[in-house]
Short mmCIF file of C-alpha atoms and ligand atoms in Angstrom, two decimals:
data_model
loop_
_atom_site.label_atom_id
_atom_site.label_comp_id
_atom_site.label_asym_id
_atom_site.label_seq_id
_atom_site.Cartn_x
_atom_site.Cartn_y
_atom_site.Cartn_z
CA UNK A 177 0.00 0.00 0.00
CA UNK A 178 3.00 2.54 0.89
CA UNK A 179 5.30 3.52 -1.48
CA UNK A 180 8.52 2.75 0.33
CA UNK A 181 10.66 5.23 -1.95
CA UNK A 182 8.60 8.06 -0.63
CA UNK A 183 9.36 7.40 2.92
CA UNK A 184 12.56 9.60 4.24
CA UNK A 185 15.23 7.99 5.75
CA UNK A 186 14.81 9.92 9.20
CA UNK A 187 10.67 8.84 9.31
CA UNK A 188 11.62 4.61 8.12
CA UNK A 189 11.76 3.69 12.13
CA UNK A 190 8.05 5.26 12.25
CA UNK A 191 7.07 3.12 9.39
CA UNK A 192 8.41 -0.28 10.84
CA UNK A 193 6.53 -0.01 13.88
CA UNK A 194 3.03 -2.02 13.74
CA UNK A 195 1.40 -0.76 16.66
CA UNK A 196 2.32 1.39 19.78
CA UNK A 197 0.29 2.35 23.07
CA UNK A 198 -1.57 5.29 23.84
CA UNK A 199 -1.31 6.78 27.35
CA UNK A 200 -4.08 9.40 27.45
CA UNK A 201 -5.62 6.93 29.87
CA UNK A 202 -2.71 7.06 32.13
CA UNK A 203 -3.72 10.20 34.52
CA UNK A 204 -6.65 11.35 32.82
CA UNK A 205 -9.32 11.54 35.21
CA UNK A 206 -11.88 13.36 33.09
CA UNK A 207 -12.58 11.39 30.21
CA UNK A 208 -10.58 8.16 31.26
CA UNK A 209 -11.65 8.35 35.03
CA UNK A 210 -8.01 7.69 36.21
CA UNK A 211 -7.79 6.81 39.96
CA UNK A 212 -11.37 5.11 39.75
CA UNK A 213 -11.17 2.51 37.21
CA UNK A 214 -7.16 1.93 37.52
CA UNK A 215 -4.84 2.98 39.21
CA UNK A 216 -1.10 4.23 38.50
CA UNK A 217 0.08 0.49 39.42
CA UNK A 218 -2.60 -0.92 36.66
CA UNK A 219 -1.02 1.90 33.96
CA UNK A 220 2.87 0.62 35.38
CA UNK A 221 1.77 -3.01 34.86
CA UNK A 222 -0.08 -1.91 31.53
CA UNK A 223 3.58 -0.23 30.20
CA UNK A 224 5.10 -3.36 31.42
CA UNK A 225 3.27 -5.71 29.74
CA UNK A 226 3.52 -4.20 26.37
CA UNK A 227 7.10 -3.64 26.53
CA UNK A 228 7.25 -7.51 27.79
CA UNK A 229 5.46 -8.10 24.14
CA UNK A 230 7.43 -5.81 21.98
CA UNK A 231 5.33 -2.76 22.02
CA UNK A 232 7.48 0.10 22.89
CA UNK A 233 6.02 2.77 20.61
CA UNK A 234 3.86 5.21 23.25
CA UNK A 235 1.93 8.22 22.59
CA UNK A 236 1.41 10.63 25.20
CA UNK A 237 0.34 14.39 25.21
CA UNK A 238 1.26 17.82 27.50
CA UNK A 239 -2.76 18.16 28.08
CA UNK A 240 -3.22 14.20 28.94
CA UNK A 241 -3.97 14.30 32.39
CA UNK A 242 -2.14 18.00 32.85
CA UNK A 243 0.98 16.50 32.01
CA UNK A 244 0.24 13.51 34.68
CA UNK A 245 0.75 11.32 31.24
CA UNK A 246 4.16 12.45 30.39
CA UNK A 247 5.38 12.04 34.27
CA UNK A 248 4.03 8.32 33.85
CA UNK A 249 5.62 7.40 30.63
CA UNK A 250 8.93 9.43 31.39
CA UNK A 251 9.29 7.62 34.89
CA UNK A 252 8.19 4.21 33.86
CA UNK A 253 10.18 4.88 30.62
CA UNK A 254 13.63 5.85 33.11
CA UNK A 255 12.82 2.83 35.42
CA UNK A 256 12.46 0.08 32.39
CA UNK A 257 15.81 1.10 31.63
CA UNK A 258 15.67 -0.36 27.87
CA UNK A 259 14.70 1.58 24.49
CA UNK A 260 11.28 3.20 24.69
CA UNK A 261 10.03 5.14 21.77
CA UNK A 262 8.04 8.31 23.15
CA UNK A 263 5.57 10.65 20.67
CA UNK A 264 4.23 13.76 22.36
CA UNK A 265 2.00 16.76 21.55
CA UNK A 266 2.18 20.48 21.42
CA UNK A 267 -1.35 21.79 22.03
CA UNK A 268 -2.05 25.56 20.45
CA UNK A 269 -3.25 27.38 23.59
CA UNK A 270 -5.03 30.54 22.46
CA UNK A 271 -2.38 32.88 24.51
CA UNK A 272 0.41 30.55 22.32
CA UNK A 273 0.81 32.78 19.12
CA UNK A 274 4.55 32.54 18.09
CA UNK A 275 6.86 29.53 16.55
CA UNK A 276 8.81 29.94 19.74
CA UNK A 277 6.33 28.25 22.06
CA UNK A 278 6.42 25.09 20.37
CA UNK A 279 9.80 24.60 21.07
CA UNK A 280 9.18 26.08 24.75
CA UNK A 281 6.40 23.64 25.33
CA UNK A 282 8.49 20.56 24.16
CA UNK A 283 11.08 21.69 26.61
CA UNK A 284 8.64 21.39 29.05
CA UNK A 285 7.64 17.93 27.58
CA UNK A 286 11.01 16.72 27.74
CA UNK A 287 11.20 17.88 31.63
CA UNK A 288 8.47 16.14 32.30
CA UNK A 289 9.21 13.08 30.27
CA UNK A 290 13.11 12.89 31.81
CA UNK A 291 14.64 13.07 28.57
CA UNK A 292 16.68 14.91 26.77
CA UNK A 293 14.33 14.32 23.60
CA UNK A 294 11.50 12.51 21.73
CA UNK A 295 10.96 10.57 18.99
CA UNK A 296 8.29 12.42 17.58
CA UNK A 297 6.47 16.01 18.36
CA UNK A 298 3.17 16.26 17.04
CA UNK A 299 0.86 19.46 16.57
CA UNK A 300 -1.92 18.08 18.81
CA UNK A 301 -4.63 20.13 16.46
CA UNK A 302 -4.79 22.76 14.10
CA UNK A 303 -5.14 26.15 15.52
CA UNK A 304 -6.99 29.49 14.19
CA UNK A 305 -4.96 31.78 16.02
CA UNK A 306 -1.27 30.21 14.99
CA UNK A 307 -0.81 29.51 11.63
CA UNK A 308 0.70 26.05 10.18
CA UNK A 309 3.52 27.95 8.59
CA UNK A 310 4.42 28.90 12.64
CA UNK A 311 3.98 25.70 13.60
CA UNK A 312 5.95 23.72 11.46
CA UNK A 313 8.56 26.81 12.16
CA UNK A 314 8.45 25.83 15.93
CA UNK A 315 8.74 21.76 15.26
CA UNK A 316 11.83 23.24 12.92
CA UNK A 317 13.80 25.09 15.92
CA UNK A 318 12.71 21.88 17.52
CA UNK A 319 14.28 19.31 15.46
CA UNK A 320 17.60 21.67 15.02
CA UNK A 321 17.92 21.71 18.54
CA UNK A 322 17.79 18.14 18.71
CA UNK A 323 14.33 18.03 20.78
CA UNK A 324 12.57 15.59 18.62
CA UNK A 325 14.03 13.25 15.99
CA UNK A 326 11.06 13.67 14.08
CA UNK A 327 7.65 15.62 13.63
CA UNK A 328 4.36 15.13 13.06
CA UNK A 329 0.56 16.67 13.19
CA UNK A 330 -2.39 15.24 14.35
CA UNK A 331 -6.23 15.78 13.11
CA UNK A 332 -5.15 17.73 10.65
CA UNK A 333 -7.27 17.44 6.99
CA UNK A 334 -5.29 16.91 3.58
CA UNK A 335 -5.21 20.78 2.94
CA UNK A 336 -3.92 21.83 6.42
CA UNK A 337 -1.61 18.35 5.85
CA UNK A 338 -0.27 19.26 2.75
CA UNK A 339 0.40 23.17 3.95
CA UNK A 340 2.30 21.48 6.89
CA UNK A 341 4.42 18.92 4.47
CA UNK A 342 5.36 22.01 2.16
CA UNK A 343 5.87 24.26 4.92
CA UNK A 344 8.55 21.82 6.56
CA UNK A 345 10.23 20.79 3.07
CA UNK A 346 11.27 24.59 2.40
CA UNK A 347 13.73 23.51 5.97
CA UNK A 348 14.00 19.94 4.45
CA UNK A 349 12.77 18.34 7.36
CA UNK A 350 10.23 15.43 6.32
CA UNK A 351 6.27 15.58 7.99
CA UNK A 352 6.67 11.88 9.72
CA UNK A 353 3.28 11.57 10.71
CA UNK A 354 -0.56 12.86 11.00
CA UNK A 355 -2.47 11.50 13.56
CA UNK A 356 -6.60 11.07 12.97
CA UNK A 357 -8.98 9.32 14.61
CA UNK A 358 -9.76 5.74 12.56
CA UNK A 359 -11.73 2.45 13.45
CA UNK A 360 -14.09 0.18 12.07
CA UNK A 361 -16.49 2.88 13.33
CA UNK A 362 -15.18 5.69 12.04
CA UNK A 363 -13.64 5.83 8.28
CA UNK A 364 -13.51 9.20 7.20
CA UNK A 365 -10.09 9.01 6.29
CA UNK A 366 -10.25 6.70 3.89
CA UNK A 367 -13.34 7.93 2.87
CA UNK A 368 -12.00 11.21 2.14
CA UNK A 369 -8.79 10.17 0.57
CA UNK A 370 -6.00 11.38 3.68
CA UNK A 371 -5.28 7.56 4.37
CA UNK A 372 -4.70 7.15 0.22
CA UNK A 373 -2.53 10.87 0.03
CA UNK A 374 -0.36 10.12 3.65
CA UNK A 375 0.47 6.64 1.70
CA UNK A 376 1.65 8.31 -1.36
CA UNK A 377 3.39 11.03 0.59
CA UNK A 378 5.36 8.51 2.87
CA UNK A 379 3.36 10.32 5.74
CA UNK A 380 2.50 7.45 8.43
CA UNK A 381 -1.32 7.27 9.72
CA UNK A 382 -1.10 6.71 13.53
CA UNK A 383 -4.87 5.48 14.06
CA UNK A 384 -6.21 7.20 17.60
CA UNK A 385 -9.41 5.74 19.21
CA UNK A 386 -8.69 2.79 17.37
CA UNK A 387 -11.08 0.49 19.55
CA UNK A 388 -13.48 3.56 19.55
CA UNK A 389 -13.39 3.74 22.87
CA UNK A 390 -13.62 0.25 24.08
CA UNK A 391 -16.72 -0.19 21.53
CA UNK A 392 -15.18 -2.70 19.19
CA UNK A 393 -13.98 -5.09 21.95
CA UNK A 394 -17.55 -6.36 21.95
CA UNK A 395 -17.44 -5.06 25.79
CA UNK A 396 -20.64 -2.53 25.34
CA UNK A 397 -24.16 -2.97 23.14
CA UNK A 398 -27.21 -1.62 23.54
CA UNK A 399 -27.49 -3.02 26.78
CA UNK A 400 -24.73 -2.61 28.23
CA UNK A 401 -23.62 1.05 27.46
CA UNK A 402 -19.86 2.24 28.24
CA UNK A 403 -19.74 4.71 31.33
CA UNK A 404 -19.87 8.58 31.51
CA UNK A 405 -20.16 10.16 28.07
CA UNK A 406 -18.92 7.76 26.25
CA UNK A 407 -22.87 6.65 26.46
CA UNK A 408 -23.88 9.96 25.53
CA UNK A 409 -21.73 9.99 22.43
CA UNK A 410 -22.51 6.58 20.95
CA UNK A 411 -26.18 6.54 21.87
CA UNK A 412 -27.12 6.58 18.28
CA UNK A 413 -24.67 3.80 16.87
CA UNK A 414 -25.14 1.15 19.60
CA UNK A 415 -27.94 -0.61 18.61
CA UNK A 416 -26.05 -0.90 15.10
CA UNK A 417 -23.10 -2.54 16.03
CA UNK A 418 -23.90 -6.04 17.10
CA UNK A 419 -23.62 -7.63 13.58
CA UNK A 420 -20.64 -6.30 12.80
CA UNK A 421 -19.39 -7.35 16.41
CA UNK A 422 -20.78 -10.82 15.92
CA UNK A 423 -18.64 -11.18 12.19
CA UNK A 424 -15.36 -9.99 14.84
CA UNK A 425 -15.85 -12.51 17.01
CA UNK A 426 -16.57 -15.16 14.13
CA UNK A 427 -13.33 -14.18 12.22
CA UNK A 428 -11.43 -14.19 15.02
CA UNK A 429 -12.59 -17.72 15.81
CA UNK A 430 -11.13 -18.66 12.54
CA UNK A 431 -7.84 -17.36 13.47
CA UNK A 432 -7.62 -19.29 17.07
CA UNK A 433 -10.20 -17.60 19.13
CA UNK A 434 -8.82 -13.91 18.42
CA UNK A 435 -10.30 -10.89 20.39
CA UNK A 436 -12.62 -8.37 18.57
CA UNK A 437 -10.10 -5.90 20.30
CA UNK A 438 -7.49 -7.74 17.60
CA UNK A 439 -9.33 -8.21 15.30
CA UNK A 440 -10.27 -4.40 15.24
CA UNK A 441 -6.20 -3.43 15.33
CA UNK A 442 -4.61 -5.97 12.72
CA UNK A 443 -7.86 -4.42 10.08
CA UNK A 444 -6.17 -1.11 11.04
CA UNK A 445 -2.45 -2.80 10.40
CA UNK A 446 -3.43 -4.33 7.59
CA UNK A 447 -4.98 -1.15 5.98
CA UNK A 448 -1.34 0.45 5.95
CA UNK A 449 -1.52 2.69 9.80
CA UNK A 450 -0.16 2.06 12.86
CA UNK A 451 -2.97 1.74 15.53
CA UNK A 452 -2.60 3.38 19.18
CA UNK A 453 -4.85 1.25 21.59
CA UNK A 454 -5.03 2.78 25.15
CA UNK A 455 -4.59 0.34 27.92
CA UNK A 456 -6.13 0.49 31.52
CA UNK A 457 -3.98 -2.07 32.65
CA UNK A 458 -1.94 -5.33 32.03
CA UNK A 459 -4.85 -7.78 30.06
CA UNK A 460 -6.07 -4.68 28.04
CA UNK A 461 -2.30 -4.35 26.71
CA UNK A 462 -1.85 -7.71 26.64
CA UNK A 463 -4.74 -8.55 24.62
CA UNK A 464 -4.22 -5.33 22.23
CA UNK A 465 -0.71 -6.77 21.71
CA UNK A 466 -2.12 -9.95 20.37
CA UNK A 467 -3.04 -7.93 17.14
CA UNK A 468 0.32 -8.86 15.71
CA UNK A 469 1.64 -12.15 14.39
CA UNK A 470 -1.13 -12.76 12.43
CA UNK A 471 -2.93 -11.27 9.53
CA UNK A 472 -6.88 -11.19 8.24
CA UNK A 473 -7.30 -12.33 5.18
CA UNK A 474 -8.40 -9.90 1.92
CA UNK A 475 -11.84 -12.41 2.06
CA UNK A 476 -12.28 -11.02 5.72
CA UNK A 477 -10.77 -7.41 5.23
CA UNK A 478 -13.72 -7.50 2.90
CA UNK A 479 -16.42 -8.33 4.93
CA UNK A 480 -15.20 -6.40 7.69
CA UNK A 481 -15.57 -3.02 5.50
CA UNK A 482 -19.22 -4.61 4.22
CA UNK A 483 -20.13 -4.64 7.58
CA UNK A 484 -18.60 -1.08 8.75
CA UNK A 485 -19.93 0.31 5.42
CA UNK A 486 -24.00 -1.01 6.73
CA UNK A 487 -23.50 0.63 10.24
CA UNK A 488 -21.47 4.07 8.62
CA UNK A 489 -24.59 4.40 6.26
CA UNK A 490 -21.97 4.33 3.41
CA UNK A 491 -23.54 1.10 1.25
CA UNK A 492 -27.09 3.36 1.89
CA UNK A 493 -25.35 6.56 0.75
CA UNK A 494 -23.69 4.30 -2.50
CA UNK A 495 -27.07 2.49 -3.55
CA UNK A 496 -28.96 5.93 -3.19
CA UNK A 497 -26.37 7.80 -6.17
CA UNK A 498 -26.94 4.45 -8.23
N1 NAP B 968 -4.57 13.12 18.68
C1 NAP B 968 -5.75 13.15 19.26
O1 NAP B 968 -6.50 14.13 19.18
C2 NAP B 968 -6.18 11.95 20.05
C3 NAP B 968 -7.52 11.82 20.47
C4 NAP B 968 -7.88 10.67 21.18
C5 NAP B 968 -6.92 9.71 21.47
N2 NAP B 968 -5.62 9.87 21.07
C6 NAP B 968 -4.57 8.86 21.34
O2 NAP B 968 -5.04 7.58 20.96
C7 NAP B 968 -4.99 6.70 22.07
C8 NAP B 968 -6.10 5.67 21.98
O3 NAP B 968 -7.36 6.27 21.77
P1 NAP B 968 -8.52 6.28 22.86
O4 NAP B 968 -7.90 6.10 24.22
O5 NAP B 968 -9.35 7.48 22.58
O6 NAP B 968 -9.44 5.05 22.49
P2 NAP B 968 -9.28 3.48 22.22
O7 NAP B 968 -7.87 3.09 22.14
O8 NAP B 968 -10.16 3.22 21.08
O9 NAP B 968 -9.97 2.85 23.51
C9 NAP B 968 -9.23 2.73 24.71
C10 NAP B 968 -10.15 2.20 25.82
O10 NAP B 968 -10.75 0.97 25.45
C11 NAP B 968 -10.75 0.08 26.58
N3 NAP B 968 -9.86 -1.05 26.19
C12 NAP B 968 -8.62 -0.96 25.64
N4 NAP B 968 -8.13 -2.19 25.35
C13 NAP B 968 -9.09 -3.07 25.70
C14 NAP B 968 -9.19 -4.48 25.62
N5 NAP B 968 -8.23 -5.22 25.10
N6 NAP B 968 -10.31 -5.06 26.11
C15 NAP B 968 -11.31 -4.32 26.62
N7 NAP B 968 -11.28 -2.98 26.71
C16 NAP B 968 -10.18 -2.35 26.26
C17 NAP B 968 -10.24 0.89 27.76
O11 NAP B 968 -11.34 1.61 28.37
P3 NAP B 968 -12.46 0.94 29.34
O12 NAP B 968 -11.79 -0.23 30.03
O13 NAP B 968 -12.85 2.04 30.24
O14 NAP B 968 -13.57 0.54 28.41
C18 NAP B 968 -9.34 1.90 27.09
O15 NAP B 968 -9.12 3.06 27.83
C19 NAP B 968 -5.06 7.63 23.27
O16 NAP B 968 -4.58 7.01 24.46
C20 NAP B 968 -4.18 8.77 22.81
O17 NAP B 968 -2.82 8.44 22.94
C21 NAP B 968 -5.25 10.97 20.36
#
């Protein structure tokens, strides 16, 4: 699917990894209700675990948990004492208007994280009060500093993506990454043509929300919503999603009595991103890391996007043009 001549020499390490661990769970008490439904030793175990299975690509953020995240994965990262690949976000505050505070806030970052620099920095979203050009001005200070190896964006469309990729080329630094939400519930970006343009561009998709939210473990239905808003916000697509959760759970049968929670990250490998699962604790990232060493056939990638297409309204939306 990726054309391997596009991808820059400095990105390749991005492109060999096959799935990674998000951390916005770790410390986030808001949306992720840290401290009630696990605990710092259930995110420690969690980190363990993954790294115990290969996983050592981990995503974290200055907002998640007001920088609780970064503490975590900089600490656990320090104590593991072995090679940990760390991605972290700027966020565009409203009183951040210059390039300057991009590299200011990955300082910060790096404090935070105990290191003297990440893997990859990552505009957390687009901003109307500081322009991409600034941006990708501030990831440049940050990469000639030697703050970040490489840098990315995150939820950014094609247009804003392509502005970005431009804007860094004029310093010949290559955009390594743009960072969208993508599941079987959600598949705008290849709808839209970003997941086809990133491919062609040697940009890699990291896939956020990847289980949408715990959804596609087959965990929550109808009845049996997920807590807090999560509820709220799938309401309307619960009672839609047993078939396709039933033909999960079938496939993965197939394959040895896979996990929907798999089966929902190796369609995401196997469409060309690199997936992000969050993990409570030890069996979540142990499970999620059971996505690899296996691979879904074409005959089941197909009726896996048959059955997304039904729930997404997209078959409706085809048969209606005919
Ligand atoms: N760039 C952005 O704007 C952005 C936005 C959102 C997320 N992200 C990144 O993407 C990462 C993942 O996205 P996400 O956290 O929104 O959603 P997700 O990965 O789709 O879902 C994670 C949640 O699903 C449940 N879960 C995970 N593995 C499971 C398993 N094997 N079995 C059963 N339940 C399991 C857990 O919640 P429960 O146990 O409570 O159900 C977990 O917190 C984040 O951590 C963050 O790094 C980025």
């Amino acid at each position: 699917m990726e054309n391997d001549n596009t991808v820059s020499t400095e990105t390749r390490f991005l492109h060999a990894i096959q799935l990674g661990v998000g951390a916005m769970p770790w410390g986030d008490r808001m949306v992720w209700q840290y401290g009630r439904s696990h605990s710092d030793r259930d995110v420690h175990e969690a980190f363990l675990a993954s790294l115990g299975e290969g996983i050592t690509f981990i995503d974290t953020a200055e907002v998640y948990g007001g920088g609780s995240s970064e503490r975590m994965v900089g600490r656990f990262a320090e104590e593991a004492g072995q090679p940990v690949l760390i991605a972290s976000k700027f966020f565009p505050m409203p009183w951040r208007l210059s390039a300057k505070t991009v590299a200011a806030a990955l300082r910060s970052s790096l404090t935070r994280l105990r290191r003297e620099y990440v893997d990859l920095y990552q505009i957390h979203w687009p901003s109307p009060l500081l322009s991409v050009e600034k941006m990708m001005e501030g990831l440049r200070m940050g990469v000639e500093a030697g703050l970040t190896r490489t840098v990315g964006v995150s939820n950014f469309d094609q247009q804003l993506m392509l502005r970005s990729y431009s804007a860094l080329a004029r310093y010949n630094i290559p955009l390594a990454s743009n960072q969208v939400h993508y599941s079987l519930l959600n598949r705008a970006v290849e709808k839209n043509g970003l997941l086809r343009r990133c491919a062609e561009l040697g940009i890699r998709l990291i896939a956020y929300s990847p289980l949408e939210l715990g959804l596609l473990t087959g965990k929550y239905g109808p009845d049996n919503p997920p807590p807090g808003n999560r509820a709220v916000r799938y309401l309307p697509i619960l009672p839609k999603i047993p078939p396709l959760l039933k033909l999960m759970t079938e496939i993965g049968q197939d394959h040895g009595g896979k996990f929907n929670a798999q089966v929902a990250l190796n369609w995401l490998i196997r469409k060309g991103t690199l997936p992000i699962p969050g993990a409570k604790n030890a069996d979540q990232a142990l499970q999620n890391a059971g996505a690899l060493g296996w691979w879904l056939t074409d005959d089941e990638m197909e009726k896996l996007d048959a059955a997304s297409d039904e729930i997404l309204g997209y078959r409706r939306m085809v048969a209606a043009q005919a």
